[in-house]
mmCIF file of C-alpha atoms in Angstrom:
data_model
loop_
_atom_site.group_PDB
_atom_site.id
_atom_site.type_symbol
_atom_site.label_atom_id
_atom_site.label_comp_id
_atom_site.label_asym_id
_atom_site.label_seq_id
_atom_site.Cartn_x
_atom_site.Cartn_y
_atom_site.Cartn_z
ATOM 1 C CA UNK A 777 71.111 101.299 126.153
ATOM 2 C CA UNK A 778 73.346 101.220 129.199
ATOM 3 C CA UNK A 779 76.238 103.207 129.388
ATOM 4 C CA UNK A 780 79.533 103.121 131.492
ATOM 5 C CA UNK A 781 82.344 105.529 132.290
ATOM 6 C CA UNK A 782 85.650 104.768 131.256
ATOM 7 C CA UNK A 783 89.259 106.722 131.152
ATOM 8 C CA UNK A 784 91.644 107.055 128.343
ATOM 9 C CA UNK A 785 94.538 110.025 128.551
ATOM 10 C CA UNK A 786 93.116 111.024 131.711
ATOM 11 C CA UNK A 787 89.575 112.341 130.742
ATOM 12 C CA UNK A 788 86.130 110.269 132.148
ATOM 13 C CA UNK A 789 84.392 109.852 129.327
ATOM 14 C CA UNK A 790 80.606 107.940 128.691
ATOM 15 C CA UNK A 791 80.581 104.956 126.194
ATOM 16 C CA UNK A 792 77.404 104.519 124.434
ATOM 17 C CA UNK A 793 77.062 101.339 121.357
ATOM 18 C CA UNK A 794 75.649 102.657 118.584
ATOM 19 C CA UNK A 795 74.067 100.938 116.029
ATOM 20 C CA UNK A 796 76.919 100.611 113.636
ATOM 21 C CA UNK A 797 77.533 96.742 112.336
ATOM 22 C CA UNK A 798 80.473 96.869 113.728
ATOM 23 C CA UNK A 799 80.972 95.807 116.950
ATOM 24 C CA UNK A 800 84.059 98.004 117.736
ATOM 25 C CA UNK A 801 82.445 101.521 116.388
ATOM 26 C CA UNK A 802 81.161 103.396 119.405
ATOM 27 C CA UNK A 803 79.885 107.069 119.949
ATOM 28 C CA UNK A 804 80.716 109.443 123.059
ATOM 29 C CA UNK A 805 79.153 111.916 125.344
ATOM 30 C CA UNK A 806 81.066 114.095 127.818
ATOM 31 C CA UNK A 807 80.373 113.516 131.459
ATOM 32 C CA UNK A 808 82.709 116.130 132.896
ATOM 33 C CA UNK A 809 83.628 119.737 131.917
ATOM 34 C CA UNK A 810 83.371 120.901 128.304
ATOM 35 C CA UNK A 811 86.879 122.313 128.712
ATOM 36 C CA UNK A 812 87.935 118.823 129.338
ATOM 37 C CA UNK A 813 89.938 116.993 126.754
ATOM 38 C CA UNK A 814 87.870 113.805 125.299
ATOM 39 C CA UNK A 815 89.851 110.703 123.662
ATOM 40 C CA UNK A 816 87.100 107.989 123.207
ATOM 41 C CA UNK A 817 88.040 104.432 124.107
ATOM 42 C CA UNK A 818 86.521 101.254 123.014
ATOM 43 C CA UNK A 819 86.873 98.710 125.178
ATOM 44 C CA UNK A 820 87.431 95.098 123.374
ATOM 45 C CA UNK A 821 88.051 91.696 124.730
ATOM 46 C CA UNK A 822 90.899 90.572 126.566
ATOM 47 C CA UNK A 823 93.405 89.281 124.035
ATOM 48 C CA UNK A 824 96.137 87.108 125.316
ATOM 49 C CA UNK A 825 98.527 88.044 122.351
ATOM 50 C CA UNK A 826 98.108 91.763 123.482
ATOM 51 C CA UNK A 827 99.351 90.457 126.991
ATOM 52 C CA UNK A 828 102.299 88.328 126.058
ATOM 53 C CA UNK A 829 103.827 90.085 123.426
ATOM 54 C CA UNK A 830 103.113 94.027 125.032
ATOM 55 C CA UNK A 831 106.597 95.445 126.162
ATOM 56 C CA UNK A 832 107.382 95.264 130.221
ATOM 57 C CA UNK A 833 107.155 98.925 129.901
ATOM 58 C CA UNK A 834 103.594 99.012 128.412
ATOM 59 C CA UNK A 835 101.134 99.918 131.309
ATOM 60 C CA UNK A 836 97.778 100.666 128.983
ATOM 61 C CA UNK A 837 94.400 99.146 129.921
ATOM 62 C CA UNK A 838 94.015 96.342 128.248
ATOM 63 C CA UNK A 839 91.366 97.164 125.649
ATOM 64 C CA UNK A 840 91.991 98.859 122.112
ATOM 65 C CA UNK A 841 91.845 102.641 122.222
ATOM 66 C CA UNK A 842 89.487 104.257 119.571
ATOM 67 C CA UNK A 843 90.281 107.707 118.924
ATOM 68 C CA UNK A 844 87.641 109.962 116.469
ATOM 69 C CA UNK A 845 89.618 112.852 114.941
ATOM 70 C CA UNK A 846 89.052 115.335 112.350
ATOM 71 C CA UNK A 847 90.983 114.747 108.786
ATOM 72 C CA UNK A 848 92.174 118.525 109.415
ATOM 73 C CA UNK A 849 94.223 118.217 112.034
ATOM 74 C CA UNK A 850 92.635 120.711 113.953
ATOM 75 C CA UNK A 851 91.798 118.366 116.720
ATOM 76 C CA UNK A 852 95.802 117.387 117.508
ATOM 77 C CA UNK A 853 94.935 117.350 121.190
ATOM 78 C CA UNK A 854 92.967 114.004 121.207
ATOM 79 C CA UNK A 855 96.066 112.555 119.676
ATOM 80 C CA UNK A 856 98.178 113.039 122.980
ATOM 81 C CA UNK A 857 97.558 109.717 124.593
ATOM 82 C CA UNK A 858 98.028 107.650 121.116
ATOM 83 C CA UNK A 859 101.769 109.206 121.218
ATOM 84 C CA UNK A 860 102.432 108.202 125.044
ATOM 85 C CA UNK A 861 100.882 104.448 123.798
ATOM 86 C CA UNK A 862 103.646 104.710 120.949
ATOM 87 C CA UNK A 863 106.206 105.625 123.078
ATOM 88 C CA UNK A 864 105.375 102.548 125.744
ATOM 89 C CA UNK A 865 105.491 100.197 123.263
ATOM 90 C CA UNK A 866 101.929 100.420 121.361
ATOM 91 C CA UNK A 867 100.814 99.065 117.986
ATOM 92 C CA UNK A 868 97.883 101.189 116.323
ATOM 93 C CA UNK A 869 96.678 102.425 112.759
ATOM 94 C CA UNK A 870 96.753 105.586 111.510
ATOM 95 C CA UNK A 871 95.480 107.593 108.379
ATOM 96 C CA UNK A 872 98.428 108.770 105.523
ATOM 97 C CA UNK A 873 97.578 110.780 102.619
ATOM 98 C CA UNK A 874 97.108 107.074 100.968
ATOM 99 C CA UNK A 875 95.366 104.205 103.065
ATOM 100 C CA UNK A 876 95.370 103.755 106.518
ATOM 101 C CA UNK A 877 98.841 102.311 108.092
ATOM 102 C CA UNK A 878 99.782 99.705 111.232
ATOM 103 C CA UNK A 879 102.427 101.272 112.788
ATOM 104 C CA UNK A 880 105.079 101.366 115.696
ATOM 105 C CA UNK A 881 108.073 102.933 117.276
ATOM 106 C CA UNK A 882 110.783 101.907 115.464
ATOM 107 C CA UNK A 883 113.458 101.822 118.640
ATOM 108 C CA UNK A 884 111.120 99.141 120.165
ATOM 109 C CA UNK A 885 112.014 95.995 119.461
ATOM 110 C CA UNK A 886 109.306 94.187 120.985
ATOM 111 C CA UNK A 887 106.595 96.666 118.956
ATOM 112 C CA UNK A 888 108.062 95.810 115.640
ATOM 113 C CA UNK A 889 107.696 92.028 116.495
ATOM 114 C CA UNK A 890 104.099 92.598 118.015
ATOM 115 C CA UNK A 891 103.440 94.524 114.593
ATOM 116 C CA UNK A 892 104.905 91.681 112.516
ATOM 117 C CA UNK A 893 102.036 89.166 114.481
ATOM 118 C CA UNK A 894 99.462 91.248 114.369
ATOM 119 C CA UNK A 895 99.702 91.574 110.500
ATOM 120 C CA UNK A 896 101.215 87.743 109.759
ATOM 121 C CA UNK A 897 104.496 89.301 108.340
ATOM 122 C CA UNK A 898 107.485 87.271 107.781
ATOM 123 C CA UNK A 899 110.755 89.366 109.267
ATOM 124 C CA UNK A 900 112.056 88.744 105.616
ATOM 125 C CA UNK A 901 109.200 91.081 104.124
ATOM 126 C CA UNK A 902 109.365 94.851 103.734
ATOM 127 C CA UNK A 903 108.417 97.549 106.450
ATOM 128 C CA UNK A 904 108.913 101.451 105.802
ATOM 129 C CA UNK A 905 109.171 104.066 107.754
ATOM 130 C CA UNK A 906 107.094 107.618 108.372
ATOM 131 C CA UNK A 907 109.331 110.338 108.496
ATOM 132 C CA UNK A 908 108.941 113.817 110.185
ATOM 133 C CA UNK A 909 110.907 115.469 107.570
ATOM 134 C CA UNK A 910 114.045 115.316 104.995
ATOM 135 C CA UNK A 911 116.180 115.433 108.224
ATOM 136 C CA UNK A 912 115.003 111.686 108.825
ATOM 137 C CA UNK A 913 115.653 110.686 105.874
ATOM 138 C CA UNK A 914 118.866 111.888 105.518
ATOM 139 C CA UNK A 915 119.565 110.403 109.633
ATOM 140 C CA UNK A 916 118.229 107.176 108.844
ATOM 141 C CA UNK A 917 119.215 106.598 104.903
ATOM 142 C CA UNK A 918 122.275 107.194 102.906
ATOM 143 C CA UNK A 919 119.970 109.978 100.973
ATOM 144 C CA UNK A 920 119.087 110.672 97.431
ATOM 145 C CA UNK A 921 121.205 110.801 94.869
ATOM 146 C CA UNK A 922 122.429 114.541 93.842
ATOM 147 C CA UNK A 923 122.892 115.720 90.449
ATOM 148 C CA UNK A 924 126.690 114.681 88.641
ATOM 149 C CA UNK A 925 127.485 118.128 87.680
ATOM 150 C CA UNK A 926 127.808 116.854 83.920
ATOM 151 C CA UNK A 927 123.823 117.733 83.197
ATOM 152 C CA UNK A 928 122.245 114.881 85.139
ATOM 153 C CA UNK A 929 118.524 115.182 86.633
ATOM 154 C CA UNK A 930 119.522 116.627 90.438
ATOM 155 C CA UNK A 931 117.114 113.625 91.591
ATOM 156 C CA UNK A 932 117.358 115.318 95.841
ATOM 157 C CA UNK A 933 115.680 118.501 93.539
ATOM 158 C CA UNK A 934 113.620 116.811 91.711
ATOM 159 C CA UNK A 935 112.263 114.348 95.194
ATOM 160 C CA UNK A 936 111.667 117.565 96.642
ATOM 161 C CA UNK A 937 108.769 118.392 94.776
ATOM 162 C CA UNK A 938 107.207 114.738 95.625
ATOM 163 C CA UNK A 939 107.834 114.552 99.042
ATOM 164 C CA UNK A 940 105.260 115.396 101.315
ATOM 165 C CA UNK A 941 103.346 113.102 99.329
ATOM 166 C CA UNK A 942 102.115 109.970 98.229
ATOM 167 C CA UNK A 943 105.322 108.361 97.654
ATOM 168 C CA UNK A 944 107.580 105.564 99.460
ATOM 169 C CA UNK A 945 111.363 106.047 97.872
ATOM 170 C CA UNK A 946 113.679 102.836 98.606
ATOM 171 C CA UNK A 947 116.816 104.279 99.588
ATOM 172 C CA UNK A 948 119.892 102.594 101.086
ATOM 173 C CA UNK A 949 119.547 102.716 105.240
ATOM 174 C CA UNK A 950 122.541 104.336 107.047
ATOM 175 C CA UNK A 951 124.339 102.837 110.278
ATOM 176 C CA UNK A 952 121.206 105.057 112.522
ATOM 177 C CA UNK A 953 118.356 102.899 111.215
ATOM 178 C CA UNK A 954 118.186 100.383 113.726
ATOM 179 C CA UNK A 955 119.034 96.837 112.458
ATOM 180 C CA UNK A 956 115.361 95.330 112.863
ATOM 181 C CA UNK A 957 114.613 97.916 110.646
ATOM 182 C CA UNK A 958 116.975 97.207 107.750
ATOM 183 C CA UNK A 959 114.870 94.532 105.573
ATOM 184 C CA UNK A 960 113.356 95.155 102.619
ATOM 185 C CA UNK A 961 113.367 92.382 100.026
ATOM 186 C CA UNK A 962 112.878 88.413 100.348
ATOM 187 C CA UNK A 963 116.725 88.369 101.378
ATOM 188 C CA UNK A 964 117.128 88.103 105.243
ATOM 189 C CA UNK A 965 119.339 91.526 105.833
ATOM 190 C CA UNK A 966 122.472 89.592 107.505
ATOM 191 C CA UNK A 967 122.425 87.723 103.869
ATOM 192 C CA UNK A 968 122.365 90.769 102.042
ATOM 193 C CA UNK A 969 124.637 92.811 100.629
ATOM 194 C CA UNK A 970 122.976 95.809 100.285
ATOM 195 C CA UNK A 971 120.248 97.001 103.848
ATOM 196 C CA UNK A 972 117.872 99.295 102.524
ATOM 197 C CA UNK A 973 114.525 100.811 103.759
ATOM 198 C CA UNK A 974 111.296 102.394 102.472
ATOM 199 C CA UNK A 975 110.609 105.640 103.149
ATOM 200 C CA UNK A 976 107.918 108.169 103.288
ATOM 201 C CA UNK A 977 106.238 111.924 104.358
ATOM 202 C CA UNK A 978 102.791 111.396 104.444
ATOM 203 C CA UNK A 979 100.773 114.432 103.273
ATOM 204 C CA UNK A 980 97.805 114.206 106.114
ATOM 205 C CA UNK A 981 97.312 116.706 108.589
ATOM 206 C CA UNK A 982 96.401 114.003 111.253
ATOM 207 C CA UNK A 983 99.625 111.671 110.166
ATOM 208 C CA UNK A 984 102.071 114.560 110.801
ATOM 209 C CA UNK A 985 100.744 115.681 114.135
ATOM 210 C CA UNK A 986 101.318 112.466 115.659
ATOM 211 C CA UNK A 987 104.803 112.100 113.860
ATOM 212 C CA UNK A 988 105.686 115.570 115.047
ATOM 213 C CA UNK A 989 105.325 114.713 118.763
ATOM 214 C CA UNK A 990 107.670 111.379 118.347
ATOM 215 C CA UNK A 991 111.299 111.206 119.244
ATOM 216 C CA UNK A 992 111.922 108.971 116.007
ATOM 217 C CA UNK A 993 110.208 107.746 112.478
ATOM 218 C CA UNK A 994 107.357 105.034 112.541
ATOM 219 C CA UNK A 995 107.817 101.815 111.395
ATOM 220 C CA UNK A 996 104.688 101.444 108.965
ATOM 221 C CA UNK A 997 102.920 99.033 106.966
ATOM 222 C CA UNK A 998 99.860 99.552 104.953
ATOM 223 C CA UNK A 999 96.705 98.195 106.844
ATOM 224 C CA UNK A 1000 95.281 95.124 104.181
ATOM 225 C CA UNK A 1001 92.627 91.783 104.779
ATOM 226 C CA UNK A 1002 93.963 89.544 106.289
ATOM 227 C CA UNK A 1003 91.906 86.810 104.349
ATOM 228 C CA UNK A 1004 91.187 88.960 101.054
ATOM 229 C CA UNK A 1005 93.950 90.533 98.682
ATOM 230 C CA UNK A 1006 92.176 93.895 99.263
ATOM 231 C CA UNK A 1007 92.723 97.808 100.967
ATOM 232 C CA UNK A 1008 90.950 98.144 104.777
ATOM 233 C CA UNK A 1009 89.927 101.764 104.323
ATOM 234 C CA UNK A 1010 86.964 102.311 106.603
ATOM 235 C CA UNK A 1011 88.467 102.303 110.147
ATOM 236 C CA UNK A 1012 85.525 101.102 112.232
ATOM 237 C CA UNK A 1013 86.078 97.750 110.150
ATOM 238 C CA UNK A 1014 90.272 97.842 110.782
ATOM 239 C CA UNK A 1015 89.533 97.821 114.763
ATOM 240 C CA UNK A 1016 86.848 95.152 113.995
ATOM 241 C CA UNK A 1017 89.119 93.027 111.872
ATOM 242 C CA UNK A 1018 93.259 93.613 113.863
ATOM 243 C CA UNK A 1019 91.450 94.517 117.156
ATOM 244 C CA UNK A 1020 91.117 91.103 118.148
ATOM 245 C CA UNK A 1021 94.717 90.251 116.178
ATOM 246 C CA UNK A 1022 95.951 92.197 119.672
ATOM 247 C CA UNK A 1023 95.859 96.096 117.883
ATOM 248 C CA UNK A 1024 96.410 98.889 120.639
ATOM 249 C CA UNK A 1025 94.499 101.804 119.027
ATOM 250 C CA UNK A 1026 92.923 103.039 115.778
ATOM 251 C CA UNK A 1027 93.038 106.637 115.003
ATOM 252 C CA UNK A 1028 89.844 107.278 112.687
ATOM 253 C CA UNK A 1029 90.336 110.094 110.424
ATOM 254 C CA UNK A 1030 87.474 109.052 108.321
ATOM 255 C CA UNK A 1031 87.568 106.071 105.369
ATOM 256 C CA UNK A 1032 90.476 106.453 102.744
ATOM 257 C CA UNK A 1033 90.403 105.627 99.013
ATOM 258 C CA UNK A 1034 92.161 102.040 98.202
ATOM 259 C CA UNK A 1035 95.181 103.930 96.572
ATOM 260 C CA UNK A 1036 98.582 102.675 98.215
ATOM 261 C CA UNK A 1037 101.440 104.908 97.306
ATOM 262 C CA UNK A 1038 103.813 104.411 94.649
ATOM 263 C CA UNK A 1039 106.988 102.470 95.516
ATOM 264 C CA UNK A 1040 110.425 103.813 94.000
ATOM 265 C CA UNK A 1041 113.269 101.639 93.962
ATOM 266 C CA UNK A 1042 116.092 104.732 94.222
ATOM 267 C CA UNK A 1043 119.254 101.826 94.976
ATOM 268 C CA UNK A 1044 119.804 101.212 91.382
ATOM 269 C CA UNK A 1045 121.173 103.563 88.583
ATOM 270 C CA UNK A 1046 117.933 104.789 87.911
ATOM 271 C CA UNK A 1047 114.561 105.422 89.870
ATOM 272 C CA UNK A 1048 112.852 102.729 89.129
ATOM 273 C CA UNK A 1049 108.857 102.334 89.954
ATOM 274 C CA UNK A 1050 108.085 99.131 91.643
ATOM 275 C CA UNK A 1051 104.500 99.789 92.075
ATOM 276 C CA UNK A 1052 102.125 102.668 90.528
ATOM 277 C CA UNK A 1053 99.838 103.998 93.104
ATOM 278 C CA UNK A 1054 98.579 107.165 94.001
ATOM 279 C CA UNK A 1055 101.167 109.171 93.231
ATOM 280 C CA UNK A 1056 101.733 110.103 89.491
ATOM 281 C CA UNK A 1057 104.699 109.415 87.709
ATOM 282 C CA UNK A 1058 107.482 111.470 87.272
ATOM 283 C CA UNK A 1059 109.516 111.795 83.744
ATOM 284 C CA UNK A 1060 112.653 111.109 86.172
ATOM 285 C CA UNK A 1061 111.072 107.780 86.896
ATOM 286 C CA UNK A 1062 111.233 104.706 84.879
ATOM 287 C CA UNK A 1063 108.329 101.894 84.768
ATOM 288 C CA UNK A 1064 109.582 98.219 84.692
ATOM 289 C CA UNK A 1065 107.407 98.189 81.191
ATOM 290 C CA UNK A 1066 109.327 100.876 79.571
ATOM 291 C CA UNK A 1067 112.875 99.512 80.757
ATOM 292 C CA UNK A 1068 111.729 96.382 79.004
ATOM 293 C CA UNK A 1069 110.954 98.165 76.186
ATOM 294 C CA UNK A 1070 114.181 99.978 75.712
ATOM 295 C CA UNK A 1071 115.917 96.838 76.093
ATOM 296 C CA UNK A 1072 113.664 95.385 73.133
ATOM 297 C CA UNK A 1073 114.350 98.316 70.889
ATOM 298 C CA UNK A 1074 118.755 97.482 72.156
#
């Protein structure tokens, strides 16, 4: 089959279909120097919500960028022009150490609402974010609680041993998270009394390299069917399914298990699990079933 030359992060590369079902999966073969640096690129159709709603600033090809990376992390350089598309304004998936994620800049305005279209979410519903480290969280939230020097679990301790990890903690968002950012709930924020945020640290090699090169967190939600109640894990069938939605790239790190993280509601007086995913639970954390059961035995 015919093949054509394309360029994505600077490097000529040749585009060959392969046989995959899906229409978006495509394989690569070098047409320049070995000691060039490949991204492969998978051209898509022209989508008009990829055109109106893409920031003034956003000067990509038109066409979703497909990059092929291995889980280890060892290949960090073909993630260099996913950043620059995330810092112009881009909307793209990416693997955590749960399933894959839709994500954005969280400082762009116009990527958060491009996110929210491309995935059908109401501004009312939750995002989270992907932090670098415990310095984000502690920028962008009002922390964890700390022990109350009476004999209480030290919960900042006790997070620390969670955290990188499959985990998204609720905490209340400080005056730095941007105010697009500060929904999480079916309350509008500017109803609200109290503006918190989900966060996490993914535990994936591929994940952290990208977040490592940003200037802020990523505004993340989990990557689901759009039609179907069910985890997109293989990421040849994400680009097939949000490509044409107006999605900007797909980082493929190869296809994830359909085990979110588990959601801990840390705004109460207790940490209270909201959802039981992949990560275990803790003996710090309390289950909505076993607070009703205390309250039976009361």
């Amino acid at each position: 089959m015919a093949s054509e030359a394309k360029v994505c992060g600077g490097a000529a590369v040749s585009l060959r279909r392969s046989l995959n079902p899906f229409s978006s999966r495509v394989s690569f073969q070098s047409v320049e120097s070995p000691r060039v640096r490949f991204v492969a690129m998978a051209v898509v159709k022209r989508n008009p919500k990829r055109l109106k709603y893409s920031a003034p600033s956003f000067t990509k090809e038109d066409g979703l960028c497909y990059v092929e990376v291995d889980p280890s992390g060892e290949e960090s350089w073909k993630l260099d022009p996913v950043v620059k598309l995330l810092k112009e304004g881009a909307v793209g998936v990416i693997p955590t150490d749960t399933v894959y994620a839709i994500v954005c800049d969280m400082n762009s305005h116009s990527a958060i609402e491009r996110l929210r279209r491309i995935k059908n979410i109401e501004t009312s519903k939750p995002l989270s974010i992907l932090c670098r480290s415990f310095r984000d969280i502690d920028t962008y939230t009002t922390g964890f609680p700390r022990g109350d020097g009476q004999g209480g679990t030290n919960i900042f301790r006790a997070v620390k041993h969670c955290l990188p990890g499959p985990y998204t903690f609720i905490l209340t968002a400080s005056k730095e998270l941007p105010k697009q950012c500060r929904r999480y709930g079916a309350t509008p924020s500017k109803f609200a009394h109290r503006k918190n945020v989900g966060v996490r640290i993914p535990d994936d090699a591929v994940c952290h390299s990208i977040l490592e090169q940003m200037d802020a967190p990523l505004l993340s939600t989990s990557v689901r069917s759009p039609e179907e109640n069910v985890w997109l894990i293989n990421p040849v069938e994400i680009a097939d399914v949000y490509g044409p939605e107006g999605l900007d790239f797909v980082v493929d790190a190869g296809v994830r298990v359909a085990d979110p993280s588990t959601v801990v509601d840390m705004t109460g007086s207790f940490p209270r699990i909201i959802r039981q995913g992949k990560g275990p639970k803790q003996p710090w954390m309390v289950a909505d079933d076993e607070k009703g059961a205390d309250a039976n035995k009361q």
